[in-house]
CSV table of C-alpha atoms in Angstrom, one decimal:
chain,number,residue,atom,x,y,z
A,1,UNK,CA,130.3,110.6,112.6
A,2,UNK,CA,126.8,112.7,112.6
A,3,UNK,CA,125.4,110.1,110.3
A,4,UNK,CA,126.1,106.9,111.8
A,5,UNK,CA,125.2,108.2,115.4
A,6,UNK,CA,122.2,109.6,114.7
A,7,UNK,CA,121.5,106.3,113.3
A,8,UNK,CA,122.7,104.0,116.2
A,9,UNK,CA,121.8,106.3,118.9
A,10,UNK,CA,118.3,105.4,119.3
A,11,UNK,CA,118.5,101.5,118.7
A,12,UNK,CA,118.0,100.7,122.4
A,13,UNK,CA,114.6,102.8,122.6
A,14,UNK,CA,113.1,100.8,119.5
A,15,UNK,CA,110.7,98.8,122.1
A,16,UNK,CA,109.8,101.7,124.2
A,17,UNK,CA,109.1,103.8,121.1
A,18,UNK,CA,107.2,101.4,119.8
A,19,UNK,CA,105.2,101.1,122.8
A,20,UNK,CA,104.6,104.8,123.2
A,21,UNK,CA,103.3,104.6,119.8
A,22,UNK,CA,101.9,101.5,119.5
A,23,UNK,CA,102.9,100.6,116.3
A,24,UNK,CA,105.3,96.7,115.3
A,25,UNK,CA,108.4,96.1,115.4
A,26,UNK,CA,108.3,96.1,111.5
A,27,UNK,CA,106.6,99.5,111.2
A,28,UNK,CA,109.2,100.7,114.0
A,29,UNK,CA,111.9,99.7,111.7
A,30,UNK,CA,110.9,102.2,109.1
A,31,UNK,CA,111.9,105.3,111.0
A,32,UNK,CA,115.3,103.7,110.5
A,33,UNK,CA,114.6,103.0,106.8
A,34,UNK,CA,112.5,106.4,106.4
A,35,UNK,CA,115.8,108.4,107.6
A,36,UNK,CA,118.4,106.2,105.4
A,37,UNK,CA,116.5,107.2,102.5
A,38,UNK,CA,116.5,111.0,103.3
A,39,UNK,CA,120.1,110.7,104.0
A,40,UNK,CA,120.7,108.7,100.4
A,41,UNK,CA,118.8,110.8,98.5
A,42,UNK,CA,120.7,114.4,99.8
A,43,UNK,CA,123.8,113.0,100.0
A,44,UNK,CA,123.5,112.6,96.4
A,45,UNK,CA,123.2,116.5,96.1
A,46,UNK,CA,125.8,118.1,98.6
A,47,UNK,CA,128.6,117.1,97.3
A,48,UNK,CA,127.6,119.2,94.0
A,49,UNK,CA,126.4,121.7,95.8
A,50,UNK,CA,129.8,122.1,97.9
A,51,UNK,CA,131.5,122.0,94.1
A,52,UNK,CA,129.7,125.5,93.3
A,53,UNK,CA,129.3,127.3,97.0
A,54,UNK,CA,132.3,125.5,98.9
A,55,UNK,CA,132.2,122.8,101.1
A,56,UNK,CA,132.2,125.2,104.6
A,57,UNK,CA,129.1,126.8,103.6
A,58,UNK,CA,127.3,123.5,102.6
A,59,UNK,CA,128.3,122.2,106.2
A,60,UNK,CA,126.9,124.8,108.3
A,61,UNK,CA,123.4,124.9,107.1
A,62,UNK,CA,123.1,121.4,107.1
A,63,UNK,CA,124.5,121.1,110.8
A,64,UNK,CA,121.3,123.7,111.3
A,65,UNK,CA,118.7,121.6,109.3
A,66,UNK,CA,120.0,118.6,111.9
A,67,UNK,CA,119.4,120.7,114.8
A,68,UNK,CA,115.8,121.1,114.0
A,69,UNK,CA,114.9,117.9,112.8
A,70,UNK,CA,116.5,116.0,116.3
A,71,UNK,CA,114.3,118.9,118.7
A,72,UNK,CA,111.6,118.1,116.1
A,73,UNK,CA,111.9,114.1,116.9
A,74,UNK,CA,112.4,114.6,120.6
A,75,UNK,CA,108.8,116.3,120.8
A,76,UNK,CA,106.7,114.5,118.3
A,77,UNK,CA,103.2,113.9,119.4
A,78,UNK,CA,102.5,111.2,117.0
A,79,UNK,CA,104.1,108.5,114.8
A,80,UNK,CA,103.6,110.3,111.8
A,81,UNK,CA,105.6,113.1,113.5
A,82,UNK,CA,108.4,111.2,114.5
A,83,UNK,CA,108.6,109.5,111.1
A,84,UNK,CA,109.2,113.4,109.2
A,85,UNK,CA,111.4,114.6,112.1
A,86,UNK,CA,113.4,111.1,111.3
A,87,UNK,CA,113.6,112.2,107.7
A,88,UNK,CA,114.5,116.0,108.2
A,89,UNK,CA,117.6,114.2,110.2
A,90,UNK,CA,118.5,112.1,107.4
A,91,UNK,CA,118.4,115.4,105.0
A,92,UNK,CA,120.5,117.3,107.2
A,93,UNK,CA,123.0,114.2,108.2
A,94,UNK,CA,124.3,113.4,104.5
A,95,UNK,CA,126.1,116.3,103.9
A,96,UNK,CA,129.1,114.9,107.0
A,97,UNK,CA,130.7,112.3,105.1
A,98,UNK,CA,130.6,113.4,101.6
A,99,UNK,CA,131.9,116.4,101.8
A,100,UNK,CA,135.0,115.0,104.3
A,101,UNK,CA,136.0,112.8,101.7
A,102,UNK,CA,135.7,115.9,99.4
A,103,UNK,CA,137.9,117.9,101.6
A,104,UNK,CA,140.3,115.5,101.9
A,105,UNK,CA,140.9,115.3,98.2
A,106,UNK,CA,141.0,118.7,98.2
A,107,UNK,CA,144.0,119.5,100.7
A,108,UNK,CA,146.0,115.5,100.0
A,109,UNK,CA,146.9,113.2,97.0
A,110,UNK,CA,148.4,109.9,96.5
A,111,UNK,CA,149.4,108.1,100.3
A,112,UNK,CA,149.0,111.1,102.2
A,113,UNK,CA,145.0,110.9,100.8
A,114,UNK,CA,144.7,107.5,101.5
A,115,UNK,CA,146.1,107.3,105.1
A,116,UNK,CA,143.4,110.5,105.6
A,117,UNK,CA,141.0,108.3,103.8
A,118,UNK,CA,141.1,105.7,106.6
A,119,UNK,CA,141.7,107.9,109.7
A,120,UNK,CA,137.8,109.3,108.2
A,121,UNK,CA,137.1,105.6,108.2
A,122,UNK,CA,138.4,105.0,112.0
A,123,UNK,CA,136.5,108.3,113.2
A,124,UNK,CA,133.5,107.0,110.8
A,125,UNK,CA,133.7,103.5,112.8
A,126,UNK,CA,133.8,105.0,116.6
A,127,UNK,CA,130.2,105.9,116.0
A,128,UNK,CA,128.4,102.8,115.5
A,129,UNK,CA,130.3,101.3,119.1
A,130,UNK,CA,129.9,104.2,121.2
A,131,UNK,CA,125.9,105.6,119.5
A,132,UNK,CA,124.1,102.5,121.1
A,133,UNK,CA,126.4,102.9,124.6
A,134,UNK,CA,125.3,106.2,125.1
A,135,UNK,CA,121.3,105.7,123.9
A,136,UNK,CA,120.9,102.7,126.1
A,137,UNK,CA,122.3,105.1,129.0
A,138,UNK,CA,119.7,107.7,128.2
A,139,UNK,CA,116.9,105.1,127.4
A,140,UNK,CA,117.4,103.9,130.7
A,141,UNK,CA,118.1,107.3,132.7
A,142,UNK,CA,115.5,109.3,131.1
A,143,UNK,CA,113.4,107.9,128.1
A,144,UNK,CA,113.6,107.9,124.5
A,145,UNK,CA,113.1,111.8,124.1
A,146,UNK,CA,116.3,112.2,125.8
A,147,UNK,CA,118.4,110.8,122.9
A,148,UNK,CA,116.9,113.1,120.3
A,149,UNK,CA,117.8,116.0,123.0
A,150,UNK,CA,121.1,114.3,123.1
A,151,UNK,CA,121.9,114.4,119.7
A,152,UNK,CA,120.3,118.3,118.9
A,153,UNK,CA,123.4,118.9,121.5
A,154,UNK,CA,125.7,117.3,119.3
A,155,UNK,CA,124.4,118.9,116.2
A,156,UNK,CA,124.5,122.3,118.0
A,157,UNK,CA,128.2,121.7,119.0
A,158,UNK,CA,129.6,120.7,115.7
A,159,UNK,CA,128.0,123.8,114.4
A,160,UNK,CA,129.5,126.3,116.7
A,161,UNK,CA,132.9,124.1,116.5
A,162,UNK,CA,132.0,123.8,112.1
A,163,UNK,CA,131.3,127.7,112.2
A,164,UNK,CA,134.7,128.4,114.2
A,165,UNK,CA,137.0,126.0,113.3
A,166,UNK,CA,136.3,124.9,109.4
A,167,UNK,CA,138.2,126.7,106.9
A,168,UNK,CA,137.1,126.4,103.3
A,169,UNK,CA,139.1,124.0,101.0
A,170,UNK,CA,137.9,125.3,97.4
A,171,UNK,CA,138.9,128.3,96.0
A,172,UNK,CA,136.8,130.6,94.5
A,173,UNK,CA,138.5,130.0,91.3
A,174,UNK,CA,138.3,126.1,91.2
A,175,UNK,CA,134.3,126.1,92.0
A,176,UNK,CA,132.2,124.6,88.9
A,177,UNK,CA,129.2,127.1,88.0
A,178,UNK,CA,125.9,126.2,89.8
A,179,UNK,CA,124.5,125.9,86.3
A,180,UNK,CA,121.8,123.0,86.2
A,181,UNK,CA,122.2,121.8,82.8
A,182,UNK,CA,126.0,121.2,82.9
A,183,UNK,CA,125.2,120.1,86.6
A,184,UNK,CA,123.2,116.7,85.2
A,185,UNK,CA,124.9,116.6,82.5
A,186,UNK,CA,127.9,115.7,84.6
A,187,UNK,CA,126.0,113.0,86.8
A,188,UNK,CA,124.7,111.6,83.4
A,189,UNK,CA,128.6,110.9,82.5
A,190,UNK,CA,129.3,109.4,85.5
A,191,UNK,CA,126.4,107.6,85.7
A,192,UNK,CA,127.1,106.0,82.3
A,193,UNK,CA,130.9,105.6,83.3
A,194,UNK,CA,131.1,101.7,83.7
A,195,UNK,CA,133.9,101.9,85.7
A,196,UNK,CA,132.8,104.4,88.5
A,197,UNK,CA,129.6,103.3,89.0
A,198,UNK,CA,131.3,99.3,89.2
A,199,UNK,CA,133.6,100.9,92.0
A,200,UNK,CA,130.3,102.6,93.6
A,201,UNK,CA,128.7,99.3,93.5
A,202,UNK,CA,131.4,97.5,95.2
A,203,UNK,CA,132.0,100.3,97.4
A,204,UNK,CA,128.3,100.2,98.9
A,205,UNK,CA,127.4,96.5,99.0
A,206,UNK,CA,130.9,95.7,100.7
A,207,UNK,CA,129.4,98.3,103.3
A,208,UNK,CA,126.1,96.2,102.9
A,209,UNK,CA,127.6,93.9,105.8
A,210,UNK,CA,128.1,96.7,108.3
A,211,UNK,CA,124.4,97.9,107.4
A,212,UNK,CA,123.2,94.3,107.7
A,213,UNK,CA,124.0,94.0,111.3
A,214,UNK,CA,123.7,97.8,112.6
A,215,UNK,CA,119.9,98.0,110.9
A,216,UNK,CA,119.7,94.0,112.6
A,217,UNK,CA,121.3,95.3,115.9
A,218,UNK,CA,118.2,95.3,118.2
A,219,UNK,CA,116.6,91.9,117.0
A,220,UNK,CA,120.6,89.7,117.1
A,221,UNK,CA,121.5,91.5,120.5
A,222,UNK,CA,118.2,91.2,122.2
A,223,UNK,CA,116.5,88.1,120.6
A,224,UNK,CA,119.4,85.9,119.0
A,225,UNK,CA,122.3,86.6,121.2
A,226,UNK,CA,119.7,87.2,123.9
A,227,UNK,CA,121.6,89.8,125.8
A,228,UNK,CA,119.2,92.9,127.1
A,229,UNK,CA,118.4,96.1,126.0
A,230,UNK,CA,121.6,97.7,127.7
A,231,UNK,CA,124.1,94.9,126.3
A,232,UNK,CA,124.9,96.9,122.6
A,233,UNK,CA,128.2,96.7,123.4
A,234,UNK,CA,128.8,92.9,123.0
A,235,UNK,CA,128.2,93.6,119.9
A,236,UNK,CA,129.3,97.2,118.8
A,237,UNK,CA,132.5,97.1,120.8
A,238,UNK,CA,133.7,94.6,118.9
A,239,UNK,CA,132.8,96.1,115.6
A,240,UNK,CA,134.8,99.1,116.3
A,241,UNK,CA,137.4,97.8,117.5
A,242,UNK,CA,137.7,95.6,114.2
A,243,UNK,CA,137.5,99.2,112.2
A,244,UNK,CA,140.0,100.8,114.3
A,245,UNK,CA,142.4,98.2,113.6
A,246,UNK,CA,142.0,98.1,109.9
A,247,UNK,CA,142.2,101.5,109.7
A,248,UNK,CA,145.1,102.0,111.3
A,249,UNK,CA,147.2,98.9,109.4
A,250,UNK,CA,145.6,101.0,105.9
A,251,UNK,CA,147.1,103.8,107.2
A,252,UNK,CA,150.5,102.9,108.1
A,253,UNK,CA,150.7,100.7,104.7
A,254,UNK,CA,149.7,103.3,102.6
A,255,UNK,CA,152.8,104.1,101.9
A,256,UNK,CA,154.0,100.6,100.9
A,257,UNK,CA,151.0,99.1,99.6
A,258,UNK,CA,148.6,100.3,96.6
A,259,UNK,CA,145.5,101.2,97.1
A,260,UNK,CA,144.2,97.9,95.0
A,261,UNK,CA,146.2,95.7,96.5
A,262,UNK,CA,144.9,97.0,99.8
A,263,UNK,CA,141.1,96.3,98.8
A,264,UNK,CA,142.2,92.8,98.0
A,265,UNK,CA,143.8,92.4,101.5
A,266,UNK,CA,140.7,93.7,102.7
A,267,UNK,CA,138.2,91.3,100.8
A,268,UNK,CA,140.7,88.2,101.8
A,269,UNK,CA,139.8,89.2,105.5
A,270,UNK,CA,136.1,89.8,104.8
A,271,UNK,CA,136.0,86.8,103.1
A,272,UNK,CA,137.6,84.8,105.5
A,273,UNK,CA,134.9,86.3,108.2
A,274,UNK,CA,132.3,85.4,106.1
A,275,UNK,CA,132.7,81.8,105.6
A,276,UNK,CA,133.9,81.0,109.1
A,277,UNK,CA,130.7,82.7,110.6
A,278,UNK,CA,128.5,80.7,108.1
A,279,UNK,CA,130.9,77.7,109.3
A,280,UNK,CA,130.3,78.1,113.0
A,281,UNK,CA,126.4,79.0,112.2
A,282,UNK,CA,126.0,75.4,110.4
A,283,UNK,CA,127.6,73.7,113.4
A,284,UNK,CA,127.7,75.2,116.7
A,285,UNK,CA,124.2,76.6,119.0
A,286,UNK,CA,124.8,80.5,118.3
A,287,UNK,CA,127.7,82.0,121.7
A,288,UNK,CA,128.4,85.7,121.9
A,289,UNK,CA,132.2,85.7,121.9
A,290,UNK,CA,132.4,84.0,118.2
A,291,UNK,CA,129.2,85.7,116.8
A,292,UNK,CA,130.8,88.8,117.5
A,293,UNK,CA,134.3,88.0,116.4
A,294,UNK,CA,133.3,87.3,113.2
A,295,UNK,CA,131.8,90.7,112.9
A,296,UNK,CA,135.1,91.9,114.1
A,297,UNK,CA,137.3,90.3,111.7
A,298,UNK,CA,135.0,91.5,108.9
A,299,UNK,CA,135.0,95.0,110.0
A,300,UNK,CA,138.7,94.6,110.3
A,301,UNK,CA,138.6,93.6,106.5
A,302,UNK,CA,136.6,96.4,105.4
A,303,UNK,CA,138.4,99.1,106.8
A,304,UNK,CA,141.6,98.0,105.0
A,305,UNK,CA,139.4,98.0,101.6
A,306,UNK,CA,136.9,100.5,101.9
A,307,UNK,CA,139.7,104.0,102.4
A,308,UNK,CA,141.2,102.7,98.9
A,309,UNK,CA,138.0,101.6,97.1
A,310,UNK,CA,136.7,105.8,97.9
A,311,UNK,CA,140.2,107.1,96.7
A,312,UNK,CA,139.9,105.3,93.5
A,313,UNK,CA,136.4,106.0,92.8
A,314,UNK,CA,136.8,109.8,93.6
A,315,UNK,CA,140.3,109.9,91.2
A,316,UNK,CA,138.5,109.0,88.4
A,317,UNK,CA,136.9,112.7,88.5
A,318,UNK,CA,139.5,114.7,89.6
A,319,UNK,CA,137.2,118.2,88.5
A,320,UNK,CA,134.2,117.2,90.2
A,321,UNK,CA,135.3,115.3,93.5
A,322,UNK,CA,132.3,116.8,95.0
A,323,UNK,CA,130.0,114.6,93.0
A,324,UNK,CA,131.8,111.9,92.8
A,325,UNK,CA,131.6,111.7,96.6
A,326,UNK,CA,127.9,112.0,96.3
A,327,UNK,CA,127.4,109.1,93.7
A,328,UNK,CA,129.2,107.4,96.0
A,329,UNK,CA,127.4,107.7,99.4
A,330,UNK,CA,124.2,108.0,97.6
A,331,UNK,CA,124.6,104.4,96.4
A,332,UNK,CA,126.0,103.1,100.1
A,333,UNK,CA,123.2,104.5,102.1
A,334,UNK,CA,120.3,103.7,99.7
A,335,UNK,CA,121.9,100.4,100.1
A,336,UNK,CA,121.8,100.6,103.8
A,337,UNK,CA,118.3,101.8,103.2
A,338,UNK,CA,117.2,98.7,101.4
A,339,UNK,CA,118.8,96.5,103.8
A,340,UNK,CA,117.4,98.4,107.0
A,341,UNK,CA,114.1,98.5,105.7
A,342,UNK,CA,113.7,95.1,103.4
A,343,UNK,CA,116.5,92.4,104.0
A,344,UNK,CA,117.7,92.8,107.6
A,345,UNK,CA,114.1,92.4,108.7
A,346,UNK,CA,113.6,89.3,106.4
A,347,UNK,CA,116.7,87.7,108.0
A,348,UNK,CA,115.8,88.3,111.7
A,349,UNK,CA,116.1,86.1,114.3
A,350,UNK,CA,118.9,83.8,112.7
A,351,UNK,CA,122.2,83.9,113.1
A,352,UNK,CA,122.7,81.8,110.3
A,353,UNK,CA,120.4,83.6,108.0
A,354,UNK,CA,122.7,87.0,109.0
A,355,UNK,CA,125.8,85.1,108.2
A,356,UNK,CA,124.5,84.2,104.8
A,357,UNK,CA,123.3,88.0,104.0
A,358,UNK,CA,127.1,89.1,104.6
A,359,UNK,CA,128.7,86.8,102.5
A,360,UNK,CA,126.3,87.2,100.0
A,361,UNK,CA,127.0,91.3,99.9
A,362,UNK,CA,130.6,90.3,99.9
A,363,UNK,CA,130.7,88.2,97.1
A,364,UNK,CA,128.6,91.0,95.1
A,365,UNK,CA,130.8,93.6,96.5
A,366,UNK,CA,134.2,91.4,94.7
A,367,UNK,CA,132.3,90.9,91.3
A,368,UNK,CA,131.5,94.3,90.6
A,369,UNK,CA,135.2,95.4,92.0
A,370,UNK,CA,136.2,92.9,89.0
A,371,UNK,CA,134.3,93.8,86.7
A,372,UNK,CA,135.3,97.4,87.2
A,373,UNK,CA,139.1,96.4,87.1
A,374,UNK,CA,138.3,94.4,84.0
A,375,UNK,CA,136.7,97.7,82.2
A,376,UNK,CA,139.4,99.7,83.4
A,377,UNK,CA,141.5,97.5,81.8
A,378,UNK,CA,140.4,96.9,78.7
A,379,UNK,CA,140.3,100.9,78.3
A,380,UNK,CA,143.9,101.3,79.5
A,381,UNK,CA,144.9,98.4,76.3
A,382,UNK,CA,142.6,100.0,73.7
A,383,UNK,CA,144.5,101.7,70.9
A,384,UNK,CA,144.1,105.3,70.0
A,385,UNK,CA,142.3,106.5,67.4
């Protein structure tokens, strides 16, 4: 949860941040975008990293780096300041959710895997409903610098909790060498593997839509649903609860259900989301309760799909889970990067133009999961030499 929360935490004191530092709403939006990018770029490194020195080391010192960089944000002087405490966050916060899903594959296969798979989802989803609760609390209580203190506390309990409490999940004997040719040489494969990087696509743009409306969060709350700075949850409450929901239908179907045919139940919910949203947009003045239903319904969707869509991805490197769990957040958060920093600001103020953004990730997230099923395919039915 470290990730999202860090990233949802501090919504509701974009305008008195901004004020503090006197610096536009645009320019404010980059310490979101700044942090996404730090977050992308490690995440695609500590999964590898957790394949040669174990995944319990790996967690601990990046718990510490996150320490530092939130006490670091909390007492910046200056913008500039803020911006490189922002980032040290974002290095430090990657580390969470790639090496979970490492973990997991590590200790469970096959249903068990996949019902863990969305229980990490429904944890994953609490953040993003409960982050912006508890930020507009402190906002309002105390200021701004009291949600970076807020969230060095968190940082600091998850280490002491980590550093008690996590038991290692690799062997010694199953590590890969720390070697840096065979290292790259390995991301080069998977890289060039047609099929993983088509299921890393569709992974990451599907969770383009959630992006789309957390990096959009403080412009559709305050100026398009026009609720104040304290009202997060009309929108967030709603989003979680969608996730929760999903989850736990993925997980109690994952016995019953495979994991493709679970990503298509998913898209058939997204999709339906989608167009309705775009439907009510075209024809109706923009109301809370359906603007934020259709966000639920989606969210609902893309919990079923997005557990299954990771399990497949990872199988296809059973050796190197760790990396493939990086390749695979990298490409999600530098998509969450682009959107935070270039398209949710291009679409603000418009609940229409919000609408369209999330089909559109949608309908990108479904071709490259076909194309990817197509490759896959055509590999399965080519003969043998």
């Amino acid at each position: 949860m470290l990730g999202p929360f860090s990233t949802d935490t501090y919504l509701p004191s974009f305008p008195a941040i901004a004020g503090r530092f006197s610096v536009d709403p645009l320019l404010m939006q980059q310490t979101l975008s700044i942090y996404l990018l730090a977050h992308a770029l490690t995440a695609l490194f500590y999964g590898t990293l957790s394949d040669s020195l174990g995944r319990r080391r790996v967690v601990l010192g990046s718990l510490l780096l996150f320490v530092i960089g939130s006490v670091g944000a909390a007492c910046a002087h200056s913008f500039g300041m803020l911006l490189f405490f922002r980032a040290t966050q974002g290095l430090a916060s990657g580390a969470g959710m790639v090496i979970a899903q490492a973990v997991i594959r590590d200790r469970f296969s096959g249903a068990v895997a996949q019902r863990m798979m969305s229980n990490l989802m429904m944890l994953f989803g609490f953040a993003p409903a409960i982050a912006p609760i508890v930020g507009g609390l402190l906002q309002v209580s105390f200021g701004w610098q009291a949600v970076f203190l807020f969230l060095a506390a968190v940082g600091a309990f998850l280490l002491v909790s980590c550093f008690v409490m996590l038991e290692e999940s690799l062997p010694v004997a199953s590590r890969q060498p720390f070697r840096v040719a065979p290292i790259a040489a390995n991301y080069w494969r998977a890289l060039g593997n047609p099929v993983f990087m088509c299921r890393a696509l569709s992974f990451g743009l599907a969770f383009g839509g959630l992006a789309l409306y957390i990096s959009g969060a403080p412009d559709f709350v305050i100026n398009v649903l026009h609720l104040s700075a304290t009202s997060f949850a009309w929108l967030f409450v709603p989003m979680i609860t969608g996730l929760v929901l999903g989850s736990a239908l993925c997980g109690k179907l994952a016995h019953r259900i495979t994991p493709d045919a679970m990503t298509w139940y998913g898209f058939l919910a997204m999709g339906v989301a989608a167009l309705g949203n775009i439907a009510l947009c075209s024809f109706l003045d923009v109301a809370v309760w359906w603007a934020v239903s259709a966000v639920m319904i989606y969210h609902f969707g893309l919990s079923l799909a997005m557990p299954a869509m990771g399990m497949q991805a990872l199988d296809i490197y059973p050796t190197m889970r760790g990396l493939a769990a990086s390749l695979l957040n990298f490409v999600m958060m530098l998509i969450f990067s682009l959107v935070s920093g270039f398209i949710a600001p291009a679409l603000f103020g418009s609940a229409l133009k919000m609408g369209l953004g999330l089909a559109a990730f949608l309908c990108l997230s479904i071709l490259f999961w076909m194309l990817g099923s197509a490759r896959l395919r055509m590999a399965a039915a080519r003969p043998l030499a």
